[in-house]
mmCIF file of C-alpha atoms in Angstrom:
data_model
loop_
_atom_site.group_PDB
_atom_site.id
_atom_site.type_symbol
_atom_site.label_atom_id
_atom_site.label_comp_id
_atom_site.label_asym_id
_atom_site.label_seq_id
_atom_site.Cartn_x
_atom_site.Cartn_y
_atom_site.Cartn_z
ATOM 1 C CA MET A 1 133.984 91.829 96.040
ATOM 2 C CA GLU A 2 136.746 94.500 95.557
ATOM 3 C CA ASN A 3 139.675 92.733 97.149
ATOM 4 C CA GLN A 4 140.323 89.606 95.192
ATOM 5 C CA PRO A 5 143.905 88.422 95.879
ATOM 6 C CA LEU A 6 145.335 85.222 94.678
ATOM 7 C CA ILE A 7 145.114 82.438 97.302
ATOM 8 C CA SER A 8 147.334 79.552 97.071
ATOM 9 C CA VAL A 9 145.943 76.270 98.493
ATOM 10 C CA VAL A 10 148.747 73.846 99.506
ATOM 11 C CA MET A 11 147.860 70.312 99.566
ATOM 12 C CA ASN A 12 150.712 68.029 100.599
ATOM 13 C CA CYS A 13 150.077 64.378 99.790
ATOM 14 C CA TYR A 14 151.658 61.037 100.500
ATOM 15 C CA ASN A 15 149.630 57.948 99.480
ATOM 16 C CA GLY A 16 146.482 59.976 100.217
ATOM 17 C CA GLN A 17 144.400 58.610 97.397
ATOM 18 C CA GLU A 18 141.481 57.526 99.920
ATOM 19 C CA PHE A 19 139.837 61.007 100.548
ATOM 20 C CA LEU A 20 141.705 62.803 97.923
ATOM 21 C CA ARG A 21 139.155 63.563 95.276
ATOM 22 C CA GLU A 22 136.684 64.777 97.955
ATOM 23 C CA ALA A 23 139.369 67.114 99.419
ATOM 24 C CA ILE A 24 140.095 68.576 95.867
ATOM 25 C CA GLU A 25 136.472 69.044 94.965
ATOM 26 C CA SER A 26 135.866 70.992 98.156
ATOM 27 C CA VAL A 27 138.612 73.575 96.689
ATOM 28 C CA ILE A 28 136.912 73.473 93.163
ATOM 29 C CA GLU A 29 133.416 74.161 94.890
ATOM 30 C CA GLN A 30 134.673 77.491 96.514
ATOM 31 C CA THR A 31 132.430 80.338 95.699
ATOM 32 C CA TYR A 32 135.803 82.415 95.762
ATOM 33 C CA SER A 33 137.476 81.585 92.368
ATOM 34 C CA ASN A 34 140.816 83.480 92.382
ATOM 35 C CA TRP A 35 142.963 80.483 93.628
ATOM 36 C CA GLU A 36 145.615 78.228 92.638
ATOM 37 C CA LEU A 37 146.058 74.596 94.131
ATOM 38 C CA ILE A 38 149.754 73.754 94.832
ATOM 39 C CA PHE A 39 149.614 69.844 94.850
ATOM 40 C CA TRP A 40 152.913 68.482 96.298
ATOM 41 C CA ASP A 41 153.147 64.751 95.779
ATOM 42 C CA ASN A 42 155.644 63.460 98.361
ATOM 43 C CA GLN A 43 156.546 60.575 95.954
ATOM 44 C CA SER A 44 153.305 58.708 96.543
ATOM 45 C CA SER A 45 152.977 54.987 95.319
ATOM 46 C CA ASP A 46 149.274 54.910 95.097
ATOM 47 C CA ASP A 47 146.878 56.516 92.655
ATOM 48 C CA SER A 48 147.252 60.126 94.116
ATOM 49 C CA ARG A 49 148.792 61.485 91.124
ATOM 50 C CA LYS A 50 146.193 59.961 88.664
ATOM 51 C CA ILE A 51 143.527 61.478 90.764
ATOM 52 C CA ALA A 52 145.031 64.712 90.990
ATOM 53 C CA GLU A 53 145.678 64.993 87.340
ATOM 54 C CA SER A 54 142.074 63.970 86.379
ATOM 55 C CA PHE A 55 140.694 67.272 87.343
ATOM 56 C CA LEU A 56 140.897 69.379 84.149
ATOM 57 C CA ASP A 57 141.468 72.746 85.915
ATOM 58 C CA ASP A 58 144.384 74.745 85.252
ATOM 59 C CA ARG A 59 144.401 76.310 88.603
ATOM 60 C CA ILE A 60 145.552 72.882 89.825
ATOM 61 C CA LYS A 61 149.327 72.671 89.571
ATOM 62 C CA TYR A 62 150.919 69.185 90.182
ATOM 63 C CA TYR A 63 154.466 68.776 91.557
ATOM 64 C CA TYR A 64 156.241 65.510 92.121
ATOM 65 C CA ALA A 65 158.813 65.960 94.988
ATOM 66 C CA PRO A 66 162.515 65.092 93.990
ATOM 67 C CA SER A 67 162.881 63.179 97.131
ATOM 68 C CA HIS A 68 160.780 61.931 99.949
ATOM 69 C CA THR A 69 160.917 64.243 103.039
ATOM 70 C CA ASN A 70 159.010 64.708 106.162
ATOM 71 C CA LEU A 71 156.009 66.749 106.190
ATOM 72 C CA ALA A 72 157.619 70.148 107.530
ATOM 73 C CA VAL A 73 160.102 69.949 104.861
ATOM 74 C CA ALA A 74 157.460 69.222 102.163
ATOM 75 C CA ARG A 75 155.306 72.077 103.461
ATOM 76 C CA ASN A 76 158.202 74.517 102.958
ATOM 77 C CA LEU A 77 158.894 73.037 99.552
ATOM 78 C CA ALA A 78 155.319 73.383 98.326
ATOM 79 C CA ILE A 79 155.236 76.956 99.614
ATOM 80 C CA GLU A 80 158.242 77.876 97.394
ATOM 81 C CA LYS A 81 155.962 77.186 94.517
ATOM 82 C CA THR A 82 153.137 79.393 95.633
ATOM 83 C CA SER A 83 152.379 82.473 93.784
ATOM 84 C CA GLY A 84 149.409 83.839 95.905
ATOM 85 C CA GLU A 85 149.454 86.789 98.433
ATOM 86 C CA TRP A 86 147.678 84.242 100.983
ATOM 87 C CA ILE A 87 148.174 80.564 101.729
ATOM 88 C CA GLY A 88 146.019 77.980 103.394
ATOM 89 C CA PHE A 89 146.853 74.171 104.000
ATOM 90 C CA LEU A 90 144.324 71.565 103.133
ATOM 91 C CA ASP A 91 145.352 67.961 103.719
ATOM 92 C CA THR A 92 144.262 65.132 101.569
ATOM 93 C CA ASP A 93 141.707 63.885 104.198
ATOM 94 C CA ASP A 94 140.180 67.299 105.064
ATOM 95 C CA LEU A 95 137.378 69.368 103.604
ATOM 96 C CA TRP A 96 136.432 72.982 103.062
ATOM 97 C CA PHE A 97 133.023 74.308 102.951
ATOM 98 C CA PRO A 98 132.179 76.347 99.871
ATOM 99 C CA LYS A 99 132.010 79.849 101.346
ATOM 100 C CA LYS A 100 135.478 79.355 103.285
ATOM 101 C CA LEU A 101 137.652 81.451 101.247
ATOM 102 C CA GLU A 102 134.948 84.064 100.203
ATOM 103 C CA LEU A 103 134.365 84.531 104.225
ATOM 104 C CA GLN A 104 138.181 84.756 104.922
ATOM 105 C CA VAL A 105 138.756 87.349 102.058
ATOM 106 C CA GLN A 106 135.933 89.454 103.585
ATOM 107 C CA LYS A 107 137.783 89.663 106.791
ATOM 108 C CA MET A 108 140.922 91.159 105.180
ATOM 109 C CA ASN A 109 140.180 94.325 106.766
ATOM 110 C CA HIS A 110 143.328 95.338 108.773
ATOM 111 C CA SER A 111 146.676 96.558 107.468
ATOM 112 C CA ASN A 112 148.877 94.383 109.805
ATOM 113 C CA LEU A 113 146.595 91.263 109.188
ATOM 114 C CA GLY A 114 148.664 87.990 109.184
ATOM 115 C CA LEU A 115 146.311 85.053 109.659
ATOM 116 C CA ILE A 116 142.482 84.382 109.530
ATOM 117 C CA TYR A 117 140.916 81.288 111.090
ATOM 118 C CA SER A 118 137.715 79.779 112.009
ATOM 119 C CA PHE A 119 135.858 77.039 113.744
ATOM 120 C CA ALA A 120 135.866 73.649 112.412
ATOM 121 C CA GLU A 121 134.086 70.244 112.419
ATOM 122 C CA ALA A 122 135.969 67.363 113.862
ATOM 123 C CA PHE A 123 134.251 64.349 112.025
ATOM 124 C CA GLU A 124 134.756 60.414 111.706
ATOM 125 C CA GLY A 125 132.852 58.845 108.751
ATOM 126 C CA ASP A 126 129.278 60.446 108.523
ATOM 127 C CA LEU A 127 129.311 61.682 112.072
ATOM 128 C CA THR A 128 130.333 65.077 113.356
ATOM 129 C CA ARG A 129 132.050 64.389 116.708
ATOM 130 C CA TYR A 130 132.679 67.945 118.122
ATOM 131 C CA ILE A 131 133.423 71.486 117.203
ATOM 132 C CA LEU A 132 137.067 72.599 117.261
ATOM 133 C CA PRO A 133 138.684 74.404 119.046
ATOM 134 C CA ALA A 134 137.337 72.944 122.353
ATOM 135 C CA ARG A 135 139.013 75.702 124.168
ATOM 136 C CA PHE A 136 136.782 78.280 122.815
ATOM 137 C CA LYS A 137 133.118 77.004 122.403
ATOM 138 C CA ASN A 138 131.271 80.262 121.658
ATOM 139 C CA VAL A 139 133.451 83.144 120.474
ATOM 140 C CA LEU A 140 136.897 82.779 118.724
ATOM 141 C CA PRO A 141 139.374 85.440 120.090
ATOM 142 C CA GLU A 142 141.039 87.770 117.621
ATOM 143 C CA GLY A 143 143.442 90.672 117.577
ATOM 144 C CA ASP A 144 146.868 90.355 119.259
ATOM 145 C CA LEU A 145 146.844 86.481 120.115
ATOM 146 C CA LEU A 146 150.426 85.961 121.136
ATOM 147 C CA GLU A 147 149.526 85.564 124.870
ATOM 148 C CA GLU A 148 146.752 83.039 123.993
ATOM 149 C CA LEU A 149 148.770 81.105 121.573
ATOM 150 C CA LEU A 150 151.720 80.790 123.970
ATOM 151 C CA LYS A 151 149.057 78.851 126.291
ATOM 152 C CA GLY A 152 148.717 76.122 123.287
ATOM 153 C CA ASN A 153 147.570 76.051 119.771
ATOM 154 C CA PHE A 154 143.896 76.329 119.219
ATOM 155 C CA ILE A 155 144.019 77.351 115.520
ATOM 156 C CA THR A 156 142.836 74.015 113.445
ATOM 157 C CA LEU A 157 145.093 73.737 110.524
ATOM 158 C CA PRO A 158 142.583 73.505 107.540
ATOM 159 C CA THR A 159 140.843 76.755 108.833
ATOM 160 C CA ALA A 160 143.971 78.877 108.603
ATOM 161 C CA LEU A 161 144.684 81.249 105.943
ATOM 162 C CA PHE A 162 147.852 83.294 106.305
ATOM 163 C CA LEU A 163 149.761 85.992 104.584
ATOM 164 C CA LYS A 164 152.801 84.641 102.466
ATOM 165 C CA LYS A 165 154.852 87.790 103.730
ATOM 166 C CA ALA A 166 154.220 86.642 107.298
ATOM 167 C CA TYR A 167 155.441 83.092 106.444
ATOM 168 C CA GLU A 168 158.536 84.671 104.791
ATOM 169 C CA LYS A 169 159.063 86.729 107.942
ATOM 170 C CA VAL A 170 159.125 83.821 110.376
ATOM 171 C CA GLY A 171 159.802 80.728 108.315
ATOM 172 C CA PRO A 172 160.623 78.261 107.009
ATOM 173 C CA ILE A 173 159.116 75.626 109.274
ATOM 174 C CA PRO A 174 162.074 73.858 111.015
ATOM 175 C CA SER A 175 162.887 70.578 109.332
ATOM 176 C CA ASP A 176 162.968 68.790 112.696
ATOM 177 C CA LEU A 177 159.404 69.326 113.711
ATOM 178 C CA VAL A 178 157.095 66.383 113.193
ATOM 179 C CA PHE A 179 153.909 67.021 115.309
ATOM 180 C CA ALA A 180 153.909 70.831 115.742
ATOM 181 C CA SER A 181 154.860 72.594 112.365
ATOM 182 C CA ASP A 182 151.303 74.412 112.387
ATOM 183 C CA TYR A 183 151.946 75.613 116.042
ATOM 184 C CA PHE A 184 155.333 76.869 115.167
ATOM 185 C CA LEU A 185 153.935 78.846 112.251
ATOM 186 C CA PHE A 186 150.764 80.269 114.035
ATOM 187 C CA LEU A 187 152.622 81.306 117.093
ATOM 188 C CA ASN A 188 155.335 83.038 115.203
ATOM 189 C CA ILE A 189 152.973 84.901 113.192
ATOM 190 C CA SER A 190 151.026 86.133 116.185
ATOM 191 C CA ARG A 191 154.350 87.758 117.467
ATOM 192 C CA TYR A 192 154.277 90.197 114.500
ATOM 193 C CA TYR A 193 150.702 90.318 113.009
ATOM 194 C CA ARG A 194 147.164 90.798 113.968
ATOM 195 C CA ILE A 195 144.940 87.559 113.744
ATOM 196 C CA ASN A 196 141.142 87.652 112.669
ATOM 197 C CA ALA A 197 138.480 85.157 113.351
ATOM 198 C CA ILE A 198 135.440 83.882 111.400
ATOM 199 C CA GLN A 199 132.642 82.942 113.979
ATOM 200 C CA GLU A 200 131.468 80.001 112.225
ATOM 201 C CA VAL A 201 132.490 76.612 110.735
ATOM 202 C CA THR A 202 134.517 76.726 107.377
ATOM 203 C CA ALA A 203 136.231 73.349 107.457
ATOM 204 C CA ARG A 204 135.956 69.657 108.326
ATOM 205 C CA TYR A 205 138.839 68.027 110.080
ATOM 206 C CA ARG A 206 138.929 64.235 109.631
ATOM 207 C CA MET A 207 139.689 62.252 112.798
ATOM 208 C CA HIS A 208 141.714 58.948 112.592
ATOM 209 C CA ASN A 209 142.665 56.243 115.184
ATOM 210 C CA ASN A 210 145.860 57.412 116.839
ATOM 211 C CA ASN A 211 148.199 54.450 116.835
ATOM 212 C CA TRP A 212 151.228 56.547 118.041
ATOM 213 C CA THR A 213 154.321 54.737 119.393
ATOM 214 C CA LYS A 214 155.562 55.640 122.678
ATOM 215 C CA LYS A 215 158.322 57.947 121.250
ATOM 216 C CA GLN A 216 155.756 59.636 119.089
ATOM 217 C CA LYS A 217 153.645 60.326 122.216
ATOM 218 C CA VAL A 218 156.611 61.980 124.085
ATOM 219 C CA GLU A 219 157.659 63.926 121.074
ATOM 220 C CA SER A 220 154.260 65.359 120.619
ATOM 221 C CA VAL A 221 154.509 66.720 124.189
ATOM 222 C CA PHE A 222 158.095 67.986 123.841
ATOM 223 C CA GLU A 223 157.854 69.740 120.456
ATOM 224 C CA PRO A 224 155.490 72.484 121.832
ATOM 225 C CA ILE A 225 157.554 72.983 124.859
ATOM 226 C CA TYR A 226 160.592 73.575 122.661
ATOM 227 C CA ILE A 227 158.537 76.012 120.387
ATOM 228 C CA VAL A 228 157.257 78.041 123.274
ATOM 229 C CA LYS A 229 160.638 78.012 125.133
ATOM 230 C CA ASN A 230 162.469 79.402 122.073
ATOM 231 C CA LEU A 231 160.032 81.980 121.279
ATOM 232 C CA TYR A 232 159.395 83.242 124.805
ATOM 233 C CA SER A 233 163.167 83.545 125.722
ATOM 234 C CA ASP A 234 163.593 85.666 122.441
ATOM 235 C CA LEU A 235 160.853 88.289 123.181
ATOM 236 C CA ASN A 236 162.004 91.904 123.830
ATOM 237 C CA GLU A 237 160.647 94.015 126.652
ATOM 238 C CA SER A 238 157.510 95.254 124.889
ATOM 239 C CA GLU A 239 156.463 91.729 123.737
ATOM 240 C CA ARG A 240 156.830 90.583 127.384
ATOM 241 C CA LYS A 241 154.443 93.148 128.198
ATOM 242 C CA ARG A 242 151.980 91.914 125.719
ATOM 243 C CA THR A 243 152.209 88.505 127.407
ATOM 244 C CA HIS A 244 152.171 89.658 131.053
ATOM 245 C CA LYS A 245 149.402 87.294 132.026
ATOM 246 C CA PHE A 246 151.134 84.270 130.481
ATOM 247 C CA ASN A 247 152.708 82.019 133.177
ATOM 248 C CA TYR A 248 155.598 80.147 131.355
ATOM 249 C CA ASN A 249 156.188 77.787 134.176
ATOM 250 C CA ARG A 250 152.718 76.854 134.531
ATOM 251 C CA ARG A 251 152.376 75.989 130.736
ATOM 252 C CA ILE A 252 155.398 73.967 130.603
ATOM 253 C CA SER A 253 154.646 72.178 133.821
ATOM 254 C CA GLU A 254 151.211 71.032 132.796
ATOM 255 C CA ARG A 255 152.602 69.373 129.606
ATOM 256 C CA ILE A 256 155.342 67.650 131.407
ATOM 257 C CA ILE A 257 152.967 66.149 133.990
ATOM 258 C CA VAL A 258 151.231 64.578 131.006
ATOM 259 C CA LEU A 259 154.239 62.398 130.497
ATOM 260 C CA LEU A 260 154.019 61.246 134.204
ATOM 261 C CA ILE A 261 150.265 60.471 133.716
ATOM 262 C CA TYR A 262 151.058 58.315 130.670
ATOM 263 C CA GLY A 263 153.832 56.438 132.677
ATOM 264 C CA HIS A 264 156.668 57.898 130.734
ATOM 265 C CA ILE A 265 158.902 58.246 133.797
ATOM 266 C CA LYS A 266 162.138 58.792 132.192
ATOM 267 C CA GLN A 267 160.875 61.523 129.669
ATOM 268 C CA PHE A 268 159.212 63.155 132.584
ATOM 269 C CA PHE A 269 162.437 63.800 134.589
ATOM 270 C CA ARG A 270 163.869 64.831 131.156
ATOM 271 C CA GLY A 271 161.089 67.467 130.965
ATOM 272 C CA VAL A 272 161.572 68.733 134.611
ATOM 273 C CA PHE A 273 164.857 70.072 133.552
ATOM 274 C CA GLN A 274 163.291 72.276 130.970
ATOM 275 C CA ILE A 275 162.405 74.762 133.385
ATOM 276 C CA SER A 276 164.613 76.766 135.920
ATOM 277 C CA ASN A 277 162.708 75.452 139.256
ATOM 278 C CA PRO A 278 161.560 71.776 139.303
ATOM 279 C CA PHE A 279 159.150 72.547 142.073
ATOM 280 C CA PHE A 280 156.917 74.346 139.669
ATOM 281 C CA VAL A 281 156.373 70.970 137.910
ATOM 282 C CA PHE A 282 154.948 69.370 140.856
ATOM 283 C CA TYR A 283 153.029 72.599 142.195
ATOM 284 C CA TYR A 284 151.282 73.423 138.783
ATOM 285 C CA GLY A 285 151.294 69.582 137.656
ATOM 286 C CA LEU A 286 149.190 68.682 140.871
ATOM 287 C CA ARG A 287 146.888 71.756 140.141
ATOM 288 C CA TYR A 288 146.444 70.379 136.511
ATOM 289 C CA ILE A 289 145.578 67.013 137.675
ATOM 290 C CA TYR A 290 142.954 68.104 140.439
ATOM 291 C CA ARG A 291 141.376 70.385 137.700
ATOM 292 C CA GLU A 292 141.119 67.572 135.190
ATOM 293 C CA ILE A 293 139.559 65.244 137.734
ATOM 294 C CA LYS A 294 137.033 67.837 138.866
ATOM 295 C CA ASN A 295 135.901 68.650 135.407
ATOM 296 C CA ASN A 296 135.397 65.118 134.497
#
């Protein structure tokens, strides 16, 4: 393999001891060996540090956060410690297949390439539940993906490998993002860079019971709306031409109608005023509900 760039694996950890050893082992077992693991300990109180430091591999670099922060800030701080040309996130409960990095290095075949992603297995315990992303079941799109990503995020975090220069161009990740920091990063990278896809599974994404509060559910709907709204309003004329098939009002309306479906009436009306004409919410919202009923 001629091209062997250093890849920085960023692992953010806060009390992640349960699956941590397995996650780190999946990095060590990579067939591509030119990597460093930036382990950012967000002031864990469990045995995370002990587990991380038990691996006698000088490619693993442990950092203890000076203060506890939210995940978006922790990701930015960890990235500051990276030395690699490319960066990939692996959370403490997810896994990589052995050839993941090797396959991605082989796809570094374009001068304006900013990100490489793939399919992932969503698993729970010993069972594989389904393959991600559900939106593209057979062939993942690649190339200019700005329009597709405006419709919603379909890049599964542990599969993504992105150019550090791309992060430096669009980052840092806003500190107020809680649920959609990866979407912010991927969408903004797609504005300036090509994205390549590997048409096979390279990672495993662990599923957990979702015990979100009402506030968390609402914010998980609003964060992508704000991200899309801010980026779309900033596009220049040539960028708008690249997204001519994207229907902004439809995209936002379909997300807002979810709040009504979940019974969040106050938040629903808050969302209605995020678009210029409230009629769109009801028009596209009703079409969305009909489509969901028909498909199920």
